[in-house]
Tab-separated table of C-alpha atoms and ligand atoms in Angstrom:
chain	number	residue	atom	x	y	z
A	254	UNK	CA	0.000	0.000	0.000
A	255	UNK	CA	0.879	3.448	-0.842
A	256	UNK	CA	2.468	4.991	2.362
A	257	UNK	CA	0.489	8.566	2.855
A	258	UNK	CA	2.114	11.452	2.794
A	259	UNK	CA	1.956	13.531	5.911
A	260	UNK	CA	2.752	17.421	6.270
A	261	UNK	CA	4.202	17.996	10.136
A	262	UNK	CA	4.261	21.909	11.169
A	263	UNK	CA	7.058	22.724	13.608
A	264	UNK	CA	8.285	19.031	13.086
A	265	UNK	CA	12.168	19.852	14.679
A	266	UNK	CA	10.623	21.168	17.851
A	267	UNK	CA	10.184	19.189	21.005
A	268	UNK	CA	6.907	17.372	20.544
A	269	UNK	CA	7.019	17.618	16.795
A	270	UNK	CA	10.152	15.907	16.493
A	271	UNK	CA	8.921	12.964	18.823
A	272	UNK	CA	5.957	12.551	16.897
A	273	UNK	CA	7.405	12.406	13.636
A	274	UNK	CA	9.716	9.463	15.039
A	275	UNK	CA	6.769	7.963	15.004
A	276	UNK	CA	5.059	8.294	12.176
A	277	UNK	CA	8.060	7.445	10.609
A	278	UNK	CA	7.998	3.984	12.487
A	279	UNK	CA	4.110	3.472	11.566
A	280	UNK	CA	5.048	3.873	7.573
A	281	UNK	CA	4.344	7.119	7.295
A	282	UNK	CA	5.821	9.490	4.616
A	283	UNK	CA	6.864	13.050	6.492
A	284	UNK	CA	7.440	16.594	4.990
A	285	UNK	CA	8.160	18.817	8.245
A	286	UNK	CA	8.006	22.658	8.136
A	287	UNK	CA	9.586	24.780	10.753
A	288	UNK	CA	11.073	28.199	10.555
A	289	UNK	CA	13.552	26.974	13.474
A	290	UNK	CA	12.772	30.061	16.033
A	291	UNK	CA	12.938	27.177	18.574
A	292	UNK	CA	14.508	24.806	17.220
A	293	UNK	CA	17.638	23.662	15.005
A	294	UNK	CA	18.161	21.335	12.183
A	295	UNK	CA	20.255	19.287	13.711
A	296	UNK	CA	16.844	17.561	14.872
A	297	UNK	CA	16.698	16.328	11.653
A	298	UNK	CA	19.772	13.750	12.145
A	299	UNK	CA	18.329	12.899	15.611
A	300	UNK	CA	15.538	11.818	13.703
A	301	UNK	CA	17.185	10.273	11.231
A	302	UNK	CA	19.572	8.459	13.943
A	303	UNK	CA	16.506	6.530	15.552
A	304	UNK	CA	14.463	5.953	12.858
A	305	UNK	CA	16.793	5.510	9.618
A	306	UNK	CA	15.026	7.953	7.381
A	307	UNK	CA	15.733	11.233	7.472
A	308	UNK	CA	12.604	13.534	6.604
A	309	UNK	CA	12.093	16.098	3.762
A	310	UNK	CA	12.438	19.683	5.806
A	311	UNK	CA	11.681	23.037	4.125
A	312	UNK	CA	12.426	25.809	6.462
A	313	UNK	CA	9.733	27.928	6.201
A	314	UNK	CA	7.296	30.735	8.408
A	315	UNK	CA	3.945	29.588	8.560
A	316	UNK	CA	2.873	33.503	8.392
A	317	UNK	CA	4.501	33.480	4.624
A	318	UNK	CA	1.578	32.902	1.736
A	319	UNK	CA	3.603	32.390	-1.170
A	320	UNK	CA	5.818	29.600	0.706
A	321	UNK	CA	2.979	28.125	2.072
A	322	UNK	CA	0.978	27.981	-1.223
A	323	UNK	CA	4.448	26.761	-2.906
A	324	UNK	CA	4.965	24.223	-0.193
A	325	UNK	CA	1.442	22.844	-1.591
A	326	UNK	CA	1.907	22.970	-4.918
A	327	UNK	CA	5.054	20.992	-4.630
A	328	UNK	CA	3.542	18.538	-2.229
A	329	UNK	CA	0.190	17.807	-4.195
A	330	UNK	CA	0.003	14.530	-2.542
A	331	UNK	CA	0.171	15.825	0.957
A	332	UNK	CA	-2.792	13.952	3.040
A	333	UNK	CA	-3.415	15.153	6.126
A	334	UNK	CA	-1.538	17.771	8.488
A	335	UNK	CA	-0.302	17.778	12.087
A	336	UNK	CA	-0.157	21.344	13.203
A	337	UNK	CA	2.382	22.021	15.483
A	338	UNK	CA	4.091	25.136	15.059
A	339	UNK	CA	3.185	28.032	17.556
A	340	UNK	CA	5.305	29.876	19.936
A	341	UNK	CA	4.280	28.527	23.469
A	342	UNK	CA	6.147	30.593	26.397
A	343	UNK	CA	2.917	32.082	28.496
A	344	UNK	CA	5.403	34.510	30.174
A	345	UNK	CA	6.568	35.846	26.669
A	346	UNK	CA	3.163	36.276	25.409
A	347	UNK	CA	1.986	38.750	28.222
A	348	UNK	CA	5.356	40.793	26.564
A	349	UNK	CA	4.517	39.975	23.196
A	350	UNK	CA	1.015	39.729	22.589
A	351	UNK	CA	0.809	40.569	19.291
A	352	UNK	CA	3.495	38.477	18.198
A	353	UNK	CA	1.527	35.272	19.553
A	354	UNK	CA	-1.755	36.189	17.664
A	355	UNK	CA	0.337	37.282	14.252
A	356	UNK	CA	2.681	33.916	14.654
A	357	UNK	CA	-0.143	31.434	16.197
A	358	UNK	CA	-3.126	32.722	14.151
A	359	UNK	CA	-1.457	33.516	11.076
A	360	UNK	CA	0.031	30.080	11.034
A	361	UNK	CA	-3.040	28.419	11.188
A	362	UNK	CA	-5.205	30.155	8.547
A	363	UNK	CA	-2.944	30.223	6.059
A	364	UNK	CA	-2.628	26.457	6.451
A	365	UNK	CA	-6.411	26.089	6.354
A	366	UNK	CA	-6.540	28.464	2.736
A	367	UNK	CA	-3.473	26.929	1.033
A	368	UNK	CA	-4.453	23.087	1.860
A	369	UNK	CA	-4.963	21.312	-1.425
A	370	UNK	CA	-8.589	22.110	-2.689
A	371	UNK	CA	-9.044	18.781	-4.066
A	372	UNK	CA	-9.579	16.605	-0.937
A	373	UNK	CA	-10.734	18.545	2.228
A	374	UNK	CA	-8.622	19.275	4.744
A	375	UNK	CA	-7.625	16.412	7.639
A	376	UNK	CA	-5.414	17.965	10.539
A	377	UNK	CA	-4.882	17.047	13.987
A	378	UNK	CA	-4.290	20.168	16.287
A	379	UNK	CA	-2.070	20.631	19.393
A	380	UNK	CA	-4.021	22.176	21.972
A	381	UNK	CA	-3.934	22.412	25.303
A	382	UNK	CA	-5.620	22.270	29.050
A	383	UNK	CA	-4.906	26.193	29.274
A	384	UNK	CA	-8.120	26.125	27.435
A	385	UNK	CA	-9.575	25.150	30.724
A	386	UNK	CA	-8.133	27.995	33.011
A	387	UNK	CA	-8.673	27.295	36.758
A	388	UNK	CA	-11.161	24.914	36.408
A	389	UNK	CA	-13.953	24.397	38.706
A	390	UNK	CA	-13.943	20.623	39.342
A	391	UNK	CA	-11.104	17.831	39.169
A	392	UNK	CA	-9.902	15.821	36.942
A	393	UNK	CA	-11.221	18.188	34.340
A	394	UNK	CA	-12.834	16.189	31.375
A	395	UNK	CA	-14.147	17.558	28.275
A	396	UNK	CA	-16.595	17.892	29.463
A	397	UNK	CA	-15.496	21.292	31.715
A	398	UNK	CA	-16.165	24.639	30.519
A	399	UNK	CA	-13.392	26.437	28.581
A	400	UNK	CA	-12.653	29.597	30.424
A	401	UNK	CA	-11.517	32.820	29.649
A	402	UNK	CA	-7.565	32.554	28.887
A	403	UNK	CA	-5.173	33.204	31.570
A	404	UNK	CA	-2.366	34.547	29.216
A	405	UNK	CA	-2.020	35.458	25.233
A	406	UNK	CA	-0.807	32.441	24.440
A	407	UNK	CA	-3.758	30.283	26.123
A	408	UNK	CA	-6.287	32.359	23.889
A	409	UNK	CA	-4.117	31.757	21.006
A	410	UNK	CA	-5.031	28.108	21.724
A	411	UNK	CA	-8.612	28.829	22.251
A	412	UNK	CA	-8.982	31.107	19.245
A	413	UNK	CA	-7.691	28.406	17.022
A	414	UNK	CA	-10.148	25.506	18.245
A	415	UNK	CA	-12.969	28.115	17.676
A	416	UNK	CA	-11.850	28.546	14.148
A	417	UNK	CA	-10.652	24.917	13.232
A	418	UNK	CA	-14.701	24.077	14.678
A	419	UNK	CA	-16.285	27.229	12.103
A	420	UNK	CA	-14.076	25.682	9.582
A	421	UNK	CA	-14.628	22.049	9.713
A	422	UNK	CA	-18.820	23.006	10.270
A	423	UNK	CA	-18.899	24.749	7.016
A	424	UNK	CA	-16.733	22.245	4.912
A	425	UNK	CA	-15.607	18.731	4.192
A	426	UNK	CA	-12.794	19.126	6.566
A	427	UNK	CA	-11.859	16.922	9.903
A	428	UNK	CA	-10.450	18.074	12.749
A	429	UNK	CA	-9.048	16.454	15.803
A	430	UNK	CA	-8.168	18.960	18.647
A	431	UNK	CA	-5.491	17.229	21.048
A	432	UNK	CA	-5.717	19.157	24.715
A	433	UNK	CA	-2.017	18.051	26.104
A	434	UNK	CA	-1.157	18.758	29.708
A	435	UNK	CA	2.189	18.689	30.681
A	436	UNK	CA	4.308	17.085	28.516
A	437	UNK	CA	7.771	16.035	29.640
A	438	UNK	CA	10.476	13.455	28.939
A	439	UNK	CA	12.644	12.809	25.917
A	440	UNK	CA	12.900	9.812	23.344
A	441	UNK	CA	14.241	6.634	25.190
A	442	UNK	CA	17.698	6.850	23.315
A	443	UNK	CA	18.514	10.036	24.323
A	444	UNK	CA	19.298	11.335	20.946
A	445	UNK	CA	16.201	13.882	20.804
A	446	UNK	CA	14.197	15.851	23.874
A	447	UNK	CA	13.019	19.404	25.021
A	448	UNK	CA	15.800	22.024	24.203
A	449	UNK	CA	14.214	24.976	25.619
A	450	UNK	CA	15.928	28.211	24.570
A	451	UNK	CA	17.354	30.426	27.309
A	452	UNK	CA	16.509	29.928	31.052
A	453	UNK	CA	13.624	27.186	30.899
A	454	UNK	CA	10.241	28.306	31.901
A	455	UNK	CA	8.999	25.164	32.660
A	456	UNK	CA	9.993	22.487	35.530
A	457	UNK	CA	10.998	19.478	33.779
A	458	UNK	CA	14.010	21.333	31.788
A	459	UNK	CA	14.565	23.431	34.777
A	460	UNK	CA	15.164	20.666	37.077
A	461	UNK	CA	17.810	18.713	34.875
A	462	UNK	CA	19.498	21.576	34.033
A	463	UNK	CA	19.719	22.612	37.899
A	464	UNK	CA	21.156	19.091	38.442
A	465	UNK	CA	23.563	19.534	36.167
A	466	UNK	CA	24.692	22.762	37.850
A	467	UNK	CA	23.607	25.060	34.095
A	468	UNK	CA	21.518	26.584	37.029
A	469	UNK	CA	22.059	27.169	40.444
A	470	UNK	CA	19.103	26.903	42.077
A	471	UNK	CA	15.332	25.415	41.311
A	472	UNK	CA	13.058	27.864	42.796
A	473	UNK	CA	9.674	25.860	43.527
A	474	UNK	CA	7.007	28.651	43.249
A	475	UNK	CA	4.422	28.862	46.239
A	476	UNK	CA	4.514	26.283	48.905
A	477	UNK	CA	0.695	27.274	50.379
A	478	UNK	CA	-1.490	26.567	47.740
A	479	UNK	CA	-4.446	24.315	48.789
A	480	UNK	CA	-2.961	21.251	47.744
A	481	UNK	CA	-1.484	17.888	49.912
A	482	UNK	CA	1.641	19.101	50.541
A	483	UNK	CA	1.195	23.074	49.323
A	484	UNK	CA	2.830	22.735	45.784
A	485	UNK	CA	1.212	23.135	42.862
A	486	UNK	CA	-0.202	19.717	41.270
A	487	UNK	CA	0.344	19.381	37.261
A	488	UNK	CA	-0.495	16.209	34.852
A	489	UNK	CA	2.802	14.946	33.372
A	490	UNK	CA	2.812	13.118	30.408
A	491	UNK	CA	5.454	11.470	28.908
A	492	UNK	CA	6.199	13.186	25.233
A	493	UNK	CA	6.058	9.639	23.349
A	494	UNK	CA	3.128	8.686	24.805
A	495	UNK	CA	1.806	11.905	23.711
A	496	UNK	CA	3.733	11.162	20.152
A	497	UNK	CA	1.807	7.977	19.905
A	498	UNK	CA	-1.820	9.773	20.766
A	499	UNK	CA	-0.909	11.696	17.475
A	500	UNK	CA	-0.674	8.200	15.341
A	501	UNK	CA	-3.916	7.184	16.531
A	502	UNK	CA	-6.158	10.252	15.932
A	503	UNK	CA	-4.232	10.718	12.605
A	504	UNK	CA	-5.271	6.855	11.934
A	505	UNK	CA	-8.620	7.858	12.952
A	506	UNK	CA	-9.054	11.185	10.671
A	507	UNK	CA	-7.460	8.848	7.222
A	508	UNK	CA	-9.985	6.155	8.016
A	509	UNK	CA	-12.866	7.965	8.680
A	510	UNK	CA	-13.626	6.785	12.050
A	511	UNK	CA	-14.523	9.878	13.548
A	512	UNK	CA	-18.086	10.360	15.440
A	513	UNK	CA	-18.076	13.770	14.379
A	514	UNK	CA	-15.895	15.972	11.905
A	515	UNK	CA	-14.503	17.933	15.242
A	516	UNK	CA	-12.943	15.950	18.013
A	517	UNK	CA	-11.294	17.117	20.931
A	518	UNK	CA	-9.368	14.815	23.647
A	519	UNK	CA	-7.663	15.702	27.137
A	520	UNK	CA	-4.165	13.735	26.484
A	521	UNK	CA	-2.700	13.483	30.427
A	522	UNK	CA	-1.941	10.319	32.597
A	523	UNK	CA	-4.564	11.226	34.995
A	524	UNK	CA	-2.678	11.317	37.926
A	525	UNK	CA	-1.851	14.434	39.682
A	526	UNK	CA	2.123	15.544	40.871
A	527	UNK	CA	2.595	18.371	43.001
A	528	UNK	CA	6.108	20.256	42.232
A	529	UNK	CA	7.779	18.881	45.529
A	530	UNK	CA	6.967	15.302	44.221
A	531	UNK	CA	8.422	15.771	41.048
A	532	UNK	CA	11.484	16.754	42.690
A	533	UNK	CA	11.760	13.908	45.450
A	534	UNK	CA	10.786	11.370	42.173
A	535	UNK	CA	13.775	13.048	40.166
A	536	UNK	CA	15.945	12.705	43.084
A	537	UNK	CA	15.365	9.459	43.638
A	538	UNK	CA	15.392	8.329	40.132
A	539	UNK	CA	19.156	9.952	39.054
A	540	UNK	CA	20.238	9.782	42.709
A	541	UNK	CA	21.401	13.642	42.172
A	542	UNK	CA	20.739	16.115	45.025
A	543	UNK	CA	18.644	19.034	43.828
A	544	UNK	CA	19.577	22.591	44.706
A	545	UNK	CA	15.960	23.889	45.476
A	546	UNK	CA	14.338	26.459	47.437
A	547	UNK	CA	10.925	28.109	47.997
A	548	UNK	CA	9.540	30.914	46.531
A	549	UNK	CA	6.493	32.980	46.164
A	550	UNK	CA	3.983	32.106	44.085
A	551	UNK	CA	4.710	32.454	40.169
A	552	UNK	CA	1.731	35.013	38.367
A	553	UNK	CA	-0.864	33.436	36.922
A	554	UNK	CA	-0.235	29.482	38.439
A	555	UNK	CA	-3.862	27.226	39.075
A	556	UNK	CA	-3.190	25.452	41.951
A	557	UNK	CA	-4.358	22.015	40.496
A	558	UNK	CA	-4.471	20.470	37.260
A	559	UNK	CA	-5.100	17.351	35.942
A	560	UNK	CA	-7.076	15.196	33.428
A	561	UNK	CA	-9.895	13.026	33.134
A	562	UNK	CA	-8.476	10.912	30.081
A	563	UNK	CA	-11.982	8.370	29.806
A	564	UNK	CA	-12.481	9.261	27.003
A	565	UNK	CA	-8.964	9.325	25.299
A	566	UNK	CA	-8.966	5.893	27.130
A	567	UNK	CA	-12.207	5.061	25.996
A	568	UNK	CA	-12.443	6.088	21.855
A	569	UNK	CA	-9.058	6.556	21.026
A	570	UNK	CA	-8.222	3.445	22.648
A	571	UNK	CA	-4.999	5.384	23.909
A	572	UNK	CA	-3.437	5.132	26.923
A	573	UNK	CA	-0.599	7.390	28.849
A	574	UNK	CA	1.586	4.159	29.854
A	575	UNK	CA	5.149	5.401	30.971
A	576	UNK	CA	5.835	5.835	34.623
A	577	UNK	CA	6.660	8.640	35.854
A	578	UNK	CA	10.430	7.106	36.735
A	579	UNK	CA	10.860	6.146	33.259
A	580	UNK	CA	9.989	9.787	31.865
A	581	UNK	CA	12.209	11.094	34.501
A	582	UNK	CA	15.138	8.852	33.767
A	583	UNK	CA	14.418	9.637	29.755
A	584	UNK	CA	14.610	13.451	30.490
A	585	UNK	CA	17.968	13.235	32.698
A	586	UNK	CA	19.434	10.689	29.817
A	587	UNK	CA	18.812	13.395	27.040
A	588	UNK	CA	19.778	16.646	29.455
A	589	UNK	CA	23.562	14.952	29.847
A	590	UNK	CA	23.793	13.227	26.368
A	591	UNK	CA	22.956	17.060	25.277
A	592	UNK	CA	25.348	18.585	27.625
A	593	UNK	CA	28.013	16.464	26.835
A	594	UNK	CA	27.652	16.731	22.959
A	595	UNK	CA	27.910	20.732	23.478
A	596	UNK	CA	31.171	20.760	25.772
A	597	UNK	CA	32.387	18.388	23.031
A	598	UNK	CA	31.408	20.950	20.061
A	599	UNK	CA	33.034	24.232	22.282
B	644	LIG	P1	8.362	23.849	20.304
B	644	LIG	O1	8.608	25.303	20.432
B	644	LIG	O2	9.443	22.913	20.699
B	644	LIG	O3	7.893	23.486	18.824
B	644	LIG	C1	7.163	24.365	18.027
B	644	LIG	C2	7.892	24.505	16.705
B	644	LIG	O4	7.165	25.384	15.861
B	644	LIG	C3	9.305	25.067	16.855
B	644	LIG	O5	10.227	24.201	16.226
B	644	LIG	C4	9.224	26.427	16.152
B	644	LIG	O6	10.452	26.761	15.522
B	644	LIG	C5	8.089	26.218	15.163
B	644	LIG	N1	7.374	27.428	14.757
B	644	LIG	C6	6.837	28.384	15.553
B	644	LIG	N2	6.253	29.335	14.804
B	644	LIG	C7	6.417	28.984	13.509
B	644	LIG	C8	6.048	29.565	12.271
B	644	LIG	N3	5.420	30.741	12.207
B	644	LIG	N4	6.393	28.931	11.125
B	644	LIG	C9	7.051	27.751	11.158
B	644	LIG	N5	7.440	27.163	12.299
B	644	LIG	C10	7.125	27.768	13.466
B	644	LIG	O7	7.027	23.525	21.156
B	644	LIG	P2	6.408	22.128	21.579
B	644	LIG	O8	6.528	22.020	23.049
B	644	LIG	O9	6.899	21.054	20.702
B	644	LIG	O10	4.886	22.428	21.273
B	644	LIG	C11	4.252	21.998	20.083
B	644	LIG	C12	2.813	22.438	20.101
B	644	LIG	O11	2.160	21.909	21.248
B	644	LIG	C13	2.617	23.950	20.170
B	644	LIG	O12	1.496	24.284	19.378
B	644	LIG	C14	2.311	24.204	21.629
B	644	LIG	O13	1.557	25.356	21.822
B	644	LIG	C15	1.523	22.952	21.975
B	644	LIG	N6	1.555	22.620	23.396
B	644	LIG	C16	2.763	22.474	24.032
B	644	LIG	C17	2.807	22.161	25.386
B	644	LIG	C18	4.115	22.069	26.108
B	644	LIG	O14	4.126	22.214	27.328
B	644	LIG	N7	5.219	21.801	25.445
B	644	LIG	C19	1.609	21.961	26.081
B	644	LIG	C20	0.388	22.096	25.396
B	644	LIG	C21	0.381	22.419	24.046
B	645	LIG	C1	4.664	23.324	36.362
B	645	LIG	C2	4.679	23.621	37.854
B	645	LIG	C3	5.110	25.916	38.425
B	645	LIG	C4	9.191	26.096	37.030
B	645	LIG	C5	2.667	25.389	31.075
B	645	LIG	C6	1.706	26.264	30.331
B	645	LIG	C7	0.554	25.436	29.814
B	645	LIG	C8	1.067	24.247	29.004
B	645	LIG	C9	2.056	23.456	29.783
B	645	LIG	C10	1.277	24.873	26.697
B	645	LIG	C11	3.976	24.919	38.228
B	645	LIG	C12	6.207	25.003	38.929
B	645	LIG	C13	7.936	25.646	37.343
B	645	LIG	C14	10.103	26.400	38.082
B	645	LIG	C15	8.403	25.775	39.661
B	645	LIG	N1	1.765	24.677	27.839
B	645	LIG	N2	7.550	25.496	38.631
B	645	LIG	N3	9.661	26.227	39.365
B	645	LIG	O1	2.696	26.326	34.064
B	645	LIG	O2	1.709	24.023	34.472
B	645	LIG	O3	1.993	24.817	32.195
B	645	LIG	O4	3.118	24.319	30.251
B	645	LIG	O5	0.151	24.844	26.318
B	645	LIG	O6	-0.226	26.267	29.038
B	645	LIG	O7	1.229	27.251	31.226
B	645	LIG	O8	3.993	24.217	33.466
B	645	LIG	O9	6.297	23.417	33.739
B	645	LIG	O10	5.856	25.912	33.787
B	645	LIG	O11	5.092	24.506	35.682
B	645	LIG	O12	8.060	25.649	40.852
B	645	LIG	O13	11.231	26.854	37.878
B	645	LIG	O14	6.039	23.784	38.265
B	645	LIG	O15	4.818	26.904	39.363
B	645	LIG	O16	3.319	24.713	39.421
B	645	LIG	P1	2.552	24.933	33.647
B	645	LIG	P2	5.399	24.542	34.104
């Protein structure tokens, strides 16, 4: 059987690049667009590295018509789309607000006009649980209301399901929305993971690059939120379980399984980790001693986040499946593999 041909959008970048390992291992044929604003080529031979196929890359930004119409006209065979690219720092976006709704938004419509008119659109759509805000009741499901964004970025997500859902009611096109929590970890060989640029926002890359002394000190922000132990609690799910949830809901768009043309899915493990857990589970996992103290709170934190995933579970038949030692040990394998490969280049 012909293998399909599958466009990825901001395919080098951390979940993008896990994902298209992948496909690539499920037959798939992969043309990946990035403009690399966070994230390098070298990717590429990571991918290439695990999976023995290194994938056709245009470097392109979304935002640009003519490339995107060219990268279409080239590519008439393209089948469905996995839309990736977006800039993601909630801190940034408060600064740059207009630059998330140009880069995000742009990104996204021009994908939607340029896809080949001759079979409707099929794209599956990284979203996420900051379309939920501080939600009212735990584990949220799919059920929960979205709220009113807590940041730029988070409406950026928001905005985009709303048009993805006008788009697909007024066409031929299907849509599945995939509402990730946190995602953390790196591919079991150590050869790709999160390379956040700068001084990481987020906990997982802050923590292994604490350990490895790149920073001094892990600040763990608030320790009286109403929670078990007064840290915040987050769903984190491993980045190739993620990867995987992207194969099935991609299987289920080509084959026509979908209940209705828009789909949306909470992809977490369900289970609840407050910050101070995450650091005794990294501790004991790597046997490193983490530098870590208290802080205040961090602007615009929810104390408590997690997922209902029954229905994930339930129609995707997918199921978050790494523990949370493995993930760990995966992230702290890539962080020094990383590490070591820079010193080496210097
Ligand atoms: P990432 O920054 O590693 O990957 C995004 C990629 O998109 C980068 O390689 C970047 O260079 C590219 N990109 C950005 N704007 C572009 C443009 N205009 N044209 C072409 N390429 C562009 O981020 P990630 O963590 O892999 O996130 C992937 C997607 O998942 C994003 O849409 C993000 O909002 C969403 N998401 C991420 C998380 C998370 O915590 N990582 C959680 C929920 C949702
Ligand atoms: C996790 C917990 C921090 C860093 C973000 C986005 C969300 C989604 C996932 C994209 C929090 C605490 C962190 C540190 C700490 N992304 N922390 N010290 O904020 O839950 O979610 O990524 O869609 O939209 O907001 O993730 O990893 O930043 O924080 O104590 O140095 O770790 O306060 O409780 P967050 P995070």
């Amino acid at each position: 059987m012909k293998k399909h041909k599958i466009l990825v959008t901001g395919g080098t970048g951390y979940i993008g690049s896990h994902t298209s390992v992948e496909l690539i291992q499920a037959g798939y044929e992969l043309v990946i667009i990035d403009n690399l604003s966070n994230s390098s080529e070298k990717v590429l031979s990571g991918i290439e590295s695990i999976t023995g196929t290194k994938p056709e890359f245009i470097q392109l930004d979304m935002r640009d018509e003519a490339l995107m119409k060219q990268v279409f006209e080239s590519h008439p065979d393209i089948s469905a789309c996995i839309h990736f690219a977006a800039l993601k720092a909630v801190g940034e976006s408060h600064e740059k607000p207009l630059e998330y709704y140009d880069n995000n938004l742009k990104s996204l419509l021009n994908l939607l006009k340029f896809f080949p008119e001759h079979h409707p659109v099929k794209i599956v759509f990284s979203s996420s649980c900051t379309v939920y805000g501080n939600p009212d009741e735990l584990p949220v499901s799919e059920q929960s209301p979205i709220k009113p964004a807590m940041s730029p970025y988070g409406n950026t997500k928001r905005i985009a399901e709303e048009i993805l859902q006008d788009y697909v009611s007024s066409t031929k096109a299907a849509c599945i929305a995939l509402r990730y929590f946190n995602p953390i970890g790196a591919h079991p060989s150590g050869i790709i993971g999160e390379l956040p640029q700068g001084v990481p926002n987020n906990l997982m890359p802050f923590i292994t690059q604490t350990a490895l002394g790149v920073r001094e000190t892990l600040q763990i922000f608030g320790k009286d939120y109403d929670t078990p132990d007064g840290t915040c609690v987050r769903d984190y799910i491993d980045v190739l379980d993620l990867a995987k949830a992207h194969v099935i809901a991609l299987e289920r768009i080509l084959n026509k399984n979908q209940e209705t043309n828009y789909e949306f899915f909470n992809l977490g493990t369900g289970k609840g980790v407050s910050v101070l857990e995450m650091v005794n589970h990294f501790q004991d996992v790597t046997a490193q001693k983490l530098n870590y103290k208290f802080a205040p709170r961090r602007a615009g934190d929810v104390p408590s986040v997690y997922a209902d995933t029954t229905k994930a579970n339930q129609i995707l038949g997918w199921k978050a499946e790494k523990s949370i030692a493995e993930t760990i040990a995966n992230a702290w394998k890539w962080e020094m593999n990383y590490r070591k490969q820079e010193n080496h280049e210097k």
